[in-house]
């Protein structure tokens, strides 16, 4: 994977997070304001890391993207576990649990892509 492709990946990942936040909010506007705020905040931040990687960011961009995405993986792991447990207990959380799980999968895929591209990012242009 090249620096250009990981930059584009992270821009896409950022848009993915924004869309997931919007979908989460649209599914339950009264209770899902945090989905909109976190999706938008971390989506914009991830897109910024993508632009930074495209523009030649090396280890600082790589570390920023990696730490942010690891934080999201941890958060989505915890939130999806809690949502699936609530669903198993009879609460109507199927949509939320599914959406958070999809966001976890997208975040894990982004970490894998970032690791695969780290050599290309750190090379001198």
Short mmCIF file of N, CA, C and O in Angstrom, two decimals:
data_model
loop_
_atom_site.label_atom_id
_atom_site.label_comp_id
_atom_site.label_asym_id
_atom_site.label_seq_id
_atom_site.Cartn_x
_atom_site.Cartn_y
_atom_site.Cartn_z
N UNK A 1 0.85 -1.17 0.00
CA UNK A 1 0.00 0.00 0.00
C UNK A 1 0.90 1.24 0.00
O UNK A 1 1.90 1.28 0.69
N UNK A 2 0.52 2.24 -0.74
CA UNK A 2 1.32 3.46 -0.86
C UNK A 2 0.80 4.55 0.06
O UNK A 2 -0.29 4.44 0.64
N UNK A 3 1.58 5.61 0.18
CA UNK A 3 1.17 6.76 0.98
C UNK A 3 -0.13 7.35 0.43
O UNK A 3 -1.03 7.72 1.19
N UNK A 4 -0.26 7.41 -0.87
CA UNK A 4 -1.47 7.96 -1.49
C UNK A 4 -2.69 7.10 -1.16
O UNK A 4 -3.74 7.62 -0.79
N UNK A 5 -2.52 5.79 -1.25
CA UNK A 5 -3.68 4.93 -1.00
C UNK A 5 -4.09 4.93 0.48
O UNK A 5 -5.28 4.89 0.78
N UNK A 6 -3.14 5.01 1.41
CA UNK A 6 -3.54 5.06 2.81
C UNK A 6 -4.15 6.42 3.14
O UNK A 6 -5.07 6.51 3.96
N UNK A 7 -3.66 7.47 2.51
CA UNK A 7 -4.29 8.78 2.70
C UNK A 7 -5.73 8.77 2.23
O UNK A 7 -6.63 9.25 2.93
N UNK A 8 -5.97 8.20 1.08
CA UNK A 8 -7.34 8.09 0.56
C UNK A 8 -8.18 7.18 1.44
O UNK A 8 -9.37 7.44 1.66
N UNK A 9 -7.57 6.09 1.91
CA UNK A 9 -8.28 5.17 2.80
C UNK A 9 -8.79 5.93 4.02
O UNK A 9 -9.94 5.80 4.41
N UNK A 10 -7.91 6.74 4.64
CA UNK A 10 -8.30 7.44 5.86
C UNK A 10 -9.32 8.55 5.60
O UNK A 10 -10.16 8.83 6.46
N UNK A 11 -9.28 9.15 4.44
CA UNK A 11 -10.33 10.11 4.09
C UNK A 11 -11.66 9.36 3.98
O UNK A 11 -12.68 9.80 4.51
N UNK A 12 -11.64 8.22 3.31
CA UNK A 12 -12.84 7.39 3.21
C UNK A 12 -13.32 6.89 4.56
O UNK A 12 -14.52 6.85 4.84
N UNK A 13 -12.39 6.50 5.40
CA UNK A 13 -12.72 6.04 6.75
C UNK A 13 -13.39 7.18 7.54
O UNK A 13 -14.38 6.96 8.24
N UNK A 14 -12.87 8.38 7.39
CA UNK A 14 -13.48 9.53 8.05
C UNK A 14 -14.91 9.76 7.57
O UNK A 14 -15.82 9.98 8.37
N UNK A 15 -15.12 9.67 6.26
CA UNK A 15 -16.47 9.82 5.72
C UNK A 15 -17.38 8.70 6.21
O UNK A 15 -18.56 8.93 6.52
N UNK A 16 -16.84 7.49 6.30
CA UNK A 16 -17.58 6.35 6.82
C UNK A 16 -18.06 6.61 8.25
O UNK A 16 -19.21 6.37 8.60
N UNK A 17 -17.17 7.15 9.09
CA UNK A 17 -17.54 7.44 10.47
C UNK A 17 -18.62 8.53 10.54
O UNK A 17 -19.55 8.44 11.36
N UNK A 18 -18.51 9.53 9.69
CA UNK A 18 -19.51 10.60 9.65
C UNK A 18 -20.87 10.03 9.25
O UNK A 18 -21.89 10.32 9.89
N UNK A 19 -20.89 9.21 8.21
CA UNK A 19 -22.15 8.61 7.76
C UNK A 19 -22.74 7.72 8.85
O UNK A 19 -23.95 7.76 9.11
N UNK A 20 -21.90 6.92 9.51
CA UNK A 20 -22.39 6.07 10.60
C UNK A 20 -22.98 6.91 11.73
O UNK A 20 -24.01 6.55 12.30
N UNK A 21 -22.34 8.02 12.05
CA UNK A 21 -22.87 8.92 13.07
C UNK A 21 -24.22 9.48 12.67
O UNK A 21 -25.15 9.55 13.49
N UNK A 22 -24.35 9.87 11.41
CA UNK A 22 -25.62 10.40 10.91
C UNK A 22 -26.71 9.33 10.93
O UNK A 22 -27.85 9.60 11.32
N UNK A 23 -26.36 8.11 10.51
CA UNK A 23 -27.32 7.01 10.51
C UNK A 23 -27.76 6.67 11.93
O UNK A 23 -28.94 6.46 12.20
N UNK A 24 -26.79 6.63 12.85
CA UNK A 24 -27.12 6.36 14.24
C UNK A 24 -28.05 7.42 14.82
O UNK A 24 -29.01 7.10 15.51
N UNK A 25 -27.77 8.68 14.52
CA UNK A 25 -28.62 9.76 15.00
C UNK A 25 -30.01 9.69 14.37
O UNK A 25 -31.02 9.84 15.06
N UNK A 26 -30.06 9.42 13.07
CA UNK A 26 -31.35 9.35 12.38
C UNK A 26 -32.21 8.19 12.90
O UNK A 26 -33.44 8.29 12.90
N UNK A 27 -31.57 7.13 13.38
CA UNK A 27 -32.33 5.99 13.88
C UNK A 27 -33.01 6.29 15.21
O UNK A 27 -34.03 5.67 15.54
N UNK A 28 -32.46 7.22 15.98
CA UNK A 28 -33.03 7.54 17.29
C UNK A 28 -32.55 8.93 17.73
O UNK A 28 -31.67 9.03 18.58
N UNK A 29 -33.11 9.99 17.16
CA UNK A 29 -32.62 11.34 17.45
C UNK A 29 -32.66 11.73 18.93
O UNK A 29 -31.83 12.50 19.38
N UNK A 30 -33.57 11.16 19.68
CA UNK A 30 -33.68 11.54 21.10
C UNK A 30 -32.54 10.96 21.94
O UNK A 30 -32.10 11.59 22.89
N UNK A 31 -32.06 9.78 21.57
CA UNK A 31 -31.07 9.11 22.42
C UNK A 31 -29.70 8.95 21.78
O UNK A 31 -28.79 8.45 22.42
N UNK A 32 -29.54 9.35 20.52
CA UNK A 32 -28.28 9.07 19.83
C UNK A 32 -27.52 10.34 19.44
O UNK A 32 -26.83 10.36 18.41
N UNK A 33 -27.60 11.36 20.25
CA UNK A 33 -26.84 12.58 19.96
C UNK A 33 -25.33 12.33 20.02
O UNK A 33 -24.57 12.91 19.26
N UNK A 34 -24.90 11.43 20.91
CA UNK A 34 -23.47 11.13 20.99
C UNK A 34 -22.97 10.44 19.74
O UNK A 34 -21.82 10.62 19.36
N UNK A 35 -23.83 9.67 19.08
CA UNK A 35 -23.43 9.02 17.83
C UNK A 35 -23.10 10.08 16.77
O UNK A 35 -22.09 9.97 16.06
N UNK A 36 -23.92 11.11 16.71
CA UNK A 36 -23.68 12.19 15.75
C UNK A 36 -22.42 12.96 16.10
O UNK A 36 -21.57 13.21 15.23
N UNK A 37 -22.26 13.30 17.37
CA UNK A 37 -21.10 14.09 17.79
C UNK A 37 -19.80 13.30 17.62
O UNK A 37 -18.82 13.81 17.08
N UNK A 38 -19.78 12.05 18.07
CA UNK A 38 -18.55 11.27 17.97
C UNK A 38 -18.26 10.88 16.52
O UNK A 38 -17.11 10.90 16.10
N UNK A 39 -19.29 10.54 15.76
CA UNK A 39 -19.08 10.21 14.35
C UNK A 39 -18.52 11.39 13.57
O UNK A 39 -17.58 11.24 12.80
N UNK A 40 -19.08 12.57 13.82
CA UNK A 40 -18.60 13.76 13.12
C UNK A 40 -17.19 14.15 13.57
O UNK A 40 -16.31 14.42 12.74
N UNK A 41 -16.97 14.15 14.87
CA UNK A 41 -15.67 14.56 15.40
C UNK A 41 -14.55 13.64 14.92
O UNK A 41 -13.54 14.08 14.36
N UNK A 42 -14.72 12.34 15.14
CA UNK A 42 -13.66 11.40 14.77
C UNK A 42 -13.62 11.18 13.26
O UNK A 42 -12.57 10.84 12.72
N UNK A 43 -14.74 11.38 12.58
CA UNK A 43 -14.72 11.29 11.12
C UNK A 43 -13.91 12.42 10.51
O UNK A 43 -13.07 12.20 9.63
N UNK A 44 -14.12 13.63 11.00
CA UNK A 44 -13.35 14.78 10.51
C UNK A 44 -11.88 14.61 10.86
O UNK A 44 -11.00 14.85 10.03
N UNK A 45 -11.61 14.18 12.08
CA UNK A 45 -10.23 13.97 12.51
C UNK A 45 -9.53 12.92 11.65
O UNK A 45 -8.39 13.12 11.21
N UNK A 46 -10.21 11.83 11.36
CA UNK A 46 -9.61 10.78 10.51
C UNK A 46 -9.39 11.27 9.09
O UNK A 46 -8.37 10.95 8.47
N UNK A 47 -10.31 12.07 8.57
CA UNK A 47 -10.12 12.65 7.24
C UNK A 47 -8.93 13.61 7.24
O UNK A 47 -8.16 13.64 6.27
N UNK A 48 -8.75 14.36 8.31
CA UNK A 48 -7.58 15.25 8.43
C UNK A 48 -6.30 14.42 8.40
O UNK A 48 -5.34 14.77 7.72
N UNK A 49 -6.27 13.30 9.13
CA UNK A 49 -5.08 12.42 9.10
C UNK A 49 -4.86 11.92 7.67
O UNK A 49 -3.72 11.82 7.23
N UNK A 50 -5.94 11.61 6.96
CA UNK A 50 -5.80 11.17 5.57
C UNK A 50 -5.19 12.24 4.68
O UNK A 50 -4.29 11.96 3.89
N UNK A 51 -5.66 13.47 4.81
CA UNK A 51 -5.08 14.57 4.03
C UNK A 51 -3.62 14.79 4.40
O UNK A 51 -2.78 15.04 3.54
N UNK A 52 -3.31 14.70 5.68
CA UNK A 52 -1.94 14.86 6.14
C UNK A 52 -1.04 13.77 5.56
O UNK A 52 0.08 14.05 5.10
N UNK A 53 -1.53 12.55 5.53
CA UNK A 53 -0.76 11.46 4.92
C UNK A 53 -0.57 11.69 3.42
O UNK A 53 0.51 11.43 2.88
N UNK A 54 -1.60 12.19 2.76
CA UNK A 54 -1.49 12.50 1.32
C UNK A 54 -0.46 13.59 1.05
O UNK A 54 0.24 13.56 0.04
N UNK A 55 -0.38 14.56 1.95
CA UNK A 55 0.51 15.70 1.75
C UNK A 55 1.93 15.45 2.23
O UNK A 55 2.74 16.37 2.27
N UNK A 56 2.24 14.22 2.60
CA UNK A 56 3.61 13.89 2.95
C UNK A 56 3.89 13.72 4.42
O UNK A 56 5.05 13.62 4.82
N UNK A 57 2.85 13.67 5.23
CA UNK A 57 3.05 13.44 6.66
C UNK A 57 3.70 12.08 6.88
O UNK A 57 3.30 11.10 6.29
N UNK A 58 4.71 12.04 7.70
CA UNK A 58 5.39 10.77 7.96
C UNK A 58 4.98 10.22 9.31
O UNK A 58 3.82 9.96 9.54
N UNK A 59 5.94 10.07 10.21
CA UNK A 59 5.66 9.40 11.48
C UNK A 59 4.64 10.16 12.35
O UNK A 59 3.83 9.52 13.00
N UNK A 60 4.61 11.51 12.36
CA UNK A 60 3.57 12.14 13.19
C UNK A 60 2.15 11.82 12.69
O UNK A 60 1.26 11.55 13.49
N UNK A 61 1.98 11.83 11.37
CA UNK A 61 0.66 11.51 10.81
C UNK A 61 0.32 10.04 11.05
O UNK A 61 -0.82 9.70 11.38
N UNK A 62 1.31 9.19 10.91
CA UNK A 62 1.11 7.76 11.13
C UNK A 62 0.73 7.49 12.59
O UNK A 62 -0.22 6.75 12.87
N UNK A 63 1.42 8.12 13.52
CA UNK A 63 1.12 7.94 14.95
C UNK A 63 -0.24 8.52 15.29
O UNK A 63 -1.04 7.89 16.02
N UNK A 64 -0.55 9.70 14.78
CA UNK A 64 -1.85 10.32 15.07
C UNK A 64 -2.99 9.44 14.56
O UNK A 64 -3.96 9.20 15.29
N UNK A 65 -2.86 8.98 13.33
CA UNK A 65 -3.91 8.12 12.76
C UNK A 65 -4.01 6.82 13.54
O UNK A 65 -5.12 6.35 13.86
N UNK A 66 -2.88 6.24 13.88
CA UNK A 66 -2.88 4.97 14.59
C UNK A 66 -3.47 5.08 15.99
O UNK A 66 -4.31 4.26 16.39
N UNK A 67 -3.06 6.10 16.74
CA UNK A 67 -3.57 6.26 18.10
C UNK A 67 -5.07 6.57 18.11
O UNK A 67 -5.82 6.03 18.93
N UNK A 68 -5.50 7.41 17.18
CA UNK A 68 -6.93 7.74 17.10
C UNK A 68 -7.74 6.49 16.78
O UNK A 68 -8.76 6.22 17.40
N UNK A 69 -7.26 5.71 15.82
CA UNK A 69 -8.00 4.53 15.41
C UNK A 69 -7.97 3.45 16.48
O UNK A 69 -8.96 2.75 16.69
N UNK A 70 -6.85 3.31 17.19
CA UNK A 70 -6.81 2.36 18.31
C UNK A 70 -7.79 2.76 19.41
O UNK A 70 -8.46 1.91 20.00
N UNK A 71 -7.87 4.05 19.69
CA UNK A 71 -8.83 4.55 20.66
C UNK A 71 -10.26 4.21 20.23
O UNK A 71 -11.08 3.76 21.03
N UNK A 72 -10.53 4.40 18.94
CA UNK A 72 -11.86 4.08 18.42
C UNK A 72 -12.13 2.58 18.51
O UNK A 72 -13.24 2.16 18.85
N UNK A 73 -11.13 1.75 18.20
CA UNK A 73 -11.31 0.30 18.31
C UNK A 73 -11.67 -0.09 19.74
O UNK A 73 -12.57 -0.90 19.97
N UNK A 74 -10.97 0.48 20.70
CA UNK A 74 -11.26 0.18 22.10
C UNK A 74 -12.68 0.63 22.48
O UNK A 74 -13.44 -0.11 23.12
N UNK A 75 -13.03 1.83 22.07
CA UNK A 75 -14.35 2.37 22.39
C UNK A 75 -15.45 1.56 21.73
O UNK A 75 -16.45 1.20 22.38
N UNK A 76 -15.28 1.24 20.45
CA UNK A 76 -16.31 0.47 19.74
C UNK A 76 -16.40 -0.95 20.27
O UNK A 76 -17.48 -1.55 20.28
N UNK A 77 -15.29 -1.52 20.71
CA UNK A 77 -15.33 -2.86 21.32
C UNK A 77 -16.18 -2.83 22.58
O UNK A 77 -17.05 -3.69 22.78
N UNK A 78 -15.92 -1.85 23.43
CA UNK A 78 -16.68 -1.73 24.67
C UNK A 78 -18.16 -1.45 24.39
O UNK A 78 -19.04 -2.11 24.94
N UNK A 79 -18.42 -0.48 23.52
CA UNK A 79 -19.81 -0.09 23.25
C UNK A 79 -20.59 -1.20 22.55
O UNK A 79 -21.77 -1.40 22.83
N UNK A 80 -19.94 -1.93 21.63
CA UNK A 80 -20.66 -3.01 20.96
C UNK A 80 -20.95 -4.15 21.93
O UNK A 80 -22.04 -4.73 21.90
N UNK A 81 -20.00 -4.44 22.81
CA UNK A 81 -20.24 -5.48 23.82
C UNK A 81 -21.42 -5.11 24.70
O UNK A 81 -22.31 -5.94 24.96
N UNK A 82 -21.44 -3.87 25.18
CA UNK A 82 -22.54 -3.42 26.03
C UNK A 82 -23.87 -3.43 25.28
O UNK A 82 -24.91 -3.83 25.83
N UNK A 83 -23.86 -3.03 24.01
CA UNK A 83 -25.09 -3.02 23.22
C UNK A 83 -25.60 -4.42 22.94
O UNK A 83 -26.81 -4.68 23.02
N UNK A 84 -24.69 -5.34 22.62
CA UNK A 84 -25.12 -6.73 22.39
C UNK A 84 -25.64 -7.36 23.67
O UNK A 84 -26.60 -8.14 23.64
N UNK A 85 -25.04 -7.04 24.81
CA UNK A 85 -25.54 -7.56 26.09
C UNK A 85 -26.93 -7.00 26.39
O UNK A 85 -27.80 -7.73 26.85
N UNK A 86 -27.11 -5.71 26.12
CA UNK A 86 -28.43 -5.11 26.33
C UNK A 86 -29.46 -5.76 25.40
O UNK A 86 -30.60 -6.03 25.82
N UNK A 87 -29.09 -6.01 24.17
CA UNK A 87 -30.00 -6.67 23.22
C UNK A 87 -30.33 -8.08 23.71
O UNK A 87 -31.50 -8.50 23.66
N UNK A 88 -29.34 -8.80 24.22
CA UNK A 88 -29.58 -10.15 24.74
C UNK A 88 -30.51 -10.13 25.96
O UNK A 88 -31.24 -11.09 26.20
N UNK A 89 -30.49 -9.02 26.69
CA UNK A 89 -31.37 -8.87 27.85
C UNK A 89 -32.77 -8.38 27.48
O UNK A 89 -33.59 -8.10 28.36
N UNK A 90 -33.03 -8.23 26.19
CA UNK A 90 -34.36 -7.87 25.73
C UNK A 90 -34.56 -6.42 25.35
O UNK A 90 -35.65 -6.03 24.96
N UNK A 91 -33.53 -5.61 25.46
CA UNK A 91 -33.67 -4.21 25.07
C UNK A 91 -33.63 -4.08 23.55
O UNK A 91 -32.98 -4.88 22.87
N UNK A 92 -34.31 -3.08 23.00
CA UNK A 92 -34.32 -2.91 21.53
C UNK A 92 -33.03 -2.24 21.03
O UNK A 92 -33.03 -1.09 20.62
N UNK A 93 -31.94 -2.96 21.08
CA UNK A 93 -30.63 -2.40 20.74
C UNK A 93 -29.99 -3.07 19.53
O UNK A 93 -28.80 -2.92 19.31
N UNK A 94 -30.77 -3.81 18.75
CA UNK A 94 -30.19 -4.54 17.62
C UNK A 94 -29.54 -3.60 16.62
O UNK A 94 -28.40 -3.83 16.18
N UNK A 95 -30.22 -2.53 16.26
CA UNK A 95 -29.66 -1.61 15.27
C UNK A 95 -28.40 -0.95 15.79
O UNK A 95 -27.38 -0.89 15.09
N UNK A 96 -28.44 -0.46 17.01
CA UNK A 96 -27.27 0.21 17.60
C UNK A 96 -26.10 -0.76 17.71
O UNK A 96 -24.97 -0.42 17.37
N UNK A 97 -26.37 -1.97 18.21
CA UNK A 97 -25.30 -2.96 18.35
C UNK A 97 -24.69 -3.31 16.99
O UNK A 97 -23.47 -3.41 16.86
N UNK A 98 -25.52 -3.45 15.99
CA UNK A 98 -25.04 -3.77 14.63
C UNK A 98 -24.21 -2.63 14.06
O UNK A 98 -23.14 -2.86 13.49
N UNK A 99 -24.70 -1.40 14.21
CA UNK A 99 -23.98 -0.24 13.68
C UNK A 99 -22.63 -0.06 14.37
O UNK A 99 -21.61 0.17 13.70
N UNK A 100 -22.59 -0.21 15.67
CA UNK A 100 -21.32 -0.06 16.40
C UNK A 100 -20.35 -1.17 16.02
O UNK A 100 -19.15 -0.94 15.87
N UNK A 101 -20.88 -2.37 15.79
CA UNK A 101 -20.03 -3.48 15.35
C UNK A 101 -19.45 -3.21 13.97
O UNK A 101 -18.27 -3.49 13.72
N UNK A 102 -20.24 -2.65 13.09
CA UNK A 102 -19.74 -2.29 11.75
C UNK A 102 -18.65 -1.22 11.88
O UNK A 102 -17.63 -1.29 11.18
N UNK A 103 -18.82 -0.28 12.78
CA UNK A 103 -17.81 0.75 12.99
C UNK A 103 -16.53 0.14 13.57
O UNK A 103 -15.42 0.55 13.22
N UNK A 104 -16.68 -0.86 14.44
CA UNK A 104 -15.51 -1.58 14.97
C UNK A 104 -14.77 -2.30 13.86
O UNK A 104 -13.54 -2.23 13.77
N UNK A 105 -15.50 -2.96 12.98
CA UNK A 105 -14.87 -3.68 11.87
C UNK A 105 -14.14 -2.70 10.95
O UNK A 105 -13.02 -2.95 10.52
N UNK A 106 -14.77 -1.55 10.66
CA UNK A 106 -14.12 -0.53 9.84
C UNK A 106 -12.86 0.01 10.49
O UNK A 106 -11.85 0.26 9.81
N UNK A 107 -12.89 0.18 11.80
CA UNK A 107 -11.72 0.68 12.53
C UNK A 107 -10.60 -0.35 12.54
O UNK A 107 -9.43 -0.01 12.34
N UNK A 108 -10.95 -1.61 12.75
CA UNK A 108 -9.93 -2.67 12.74
C UNK A 108 -9.31 -2.80 11.35
O UNK A 108 -8.08 -2.95 11.23
N UNK A 109 -10.12 -2.69 10.32
CA UNK A 109 -9.60 -2.74 8.95
C UNK A 109 -8.66 -1.56 8.69
O UNK A 109 -7.64 -1.70 8.00
N UNK A 110 -8.99 -0.40 9.27
CA UNK A 110 -8.14 0.78 9.08
C UNK A 110 -6.79 0.60 9.78
O UNK A 110 -5.75 1.01 9.23
N UNK A 111 -6.78 0.00 10.95
CA UNK A 111 -5.51 -0.29 11.63
C UNK A 111 -4.66 -1.23 10.78
O UNK A 111 -3.46 -1.02 10.61
N UNK A 112 -5.29 -2.26 10.24
CA UNK A 112 -4.56 -3.21 9.39
C UNK A 112 -3.97 -2.50 8.18
O UNK A 112 -2.79 -2.69 7.84
N UNK A 113 -4.75 -1.66 7.53
CA UNK A 113 -4.27 -0.93 6.36
C UNK A 113 -3.14 0.03 6.74
O UNK A 113 -2.17 0.18 6.00
N UNK A 114 -3.26 0.66 7.88
CA UNK A 114 -2.23 1.58 8.34
C UNK A 114 -0.91 0.83 8.60
O UNK A 114 0.16 1.30 8.21
N UNK A 115 -1.01 -0.32 9.23
CA UNK A 115 0.20 -1.12 9.47
C UNK A 115 0.82 -1.60 8.16
O UNK A 115 2.05 -1.59 8.02
N UNK A 116 -0.01 -2.00 7.22
CA UNK A 116 0.50 -2.46 5.92
C UNK A 116 1.19 -1.34 5.16
O UNK A 116 2.09 -1.59 4.36
N UNK A 117 0.77 -0.11 5.38
CA UNK A 117 1.34 1.01 4.63
C UNK A 117 2.43 1.76 5.37
O UNK A 117 3.00 2.71 4.84
N UNK A 118 2.72 1.37 6.60
CA UNK A 118 3.64 2.15 7.43
C UNK A 118 5.02 2.29 6.79
O UNK A 118 5.63 3.35 6.86
N UNK A 119 5.51 1.27 6.13
CA UNK A 119 6.82 1.36 5.49
C UNK A 119 6.81 2.41 4.38
O UNK A 119 7.73 3.22 4.27
N UNK A 120 5.74 2.42 3.58
CA UNK A 120 5.63 3.41 2.49
C UNK A 120 5.51 4.83 3.03
O UNK A 120 6.05 5.76 2.48
N UNK A 121 4.79 4.99 4.14
CA UNK A 121 4.60 6.31 4.73
C UNK A 121 5.90 6.85 5.27
O UNK A 121 6.21 8.04 5.14
N UNK A 122 6.69 5.99 5.87
CA UNK A 122 7.94 6.44 6.52
C UNK A 122 9.10 6.63 5.57
O UNK A 122 10.10 7.22 5.93
N UNK A 123 8.98 6.13 4.33
CA UNK A 123 10.06 6.32 3.34
C UNK A 123 10.14 7.76 2.90
O UNK A 123 9.16 8.48 2.83
N UNK A 124 11.34 8.17 2.57
CA UNK A 124 11.57 9.51 2.03
C UNK A 124 10.98 9.55 0.62
O UNK A 124 11.22 8.67 -0.18
N UNK A 125 10.24 10.62 0.30
CA UNK A 125 9.62 10.71 -1.05
C UNK A 125 10.65 10.81 -2.16
O UNK A 125 11.73 11.20 -2.02
#
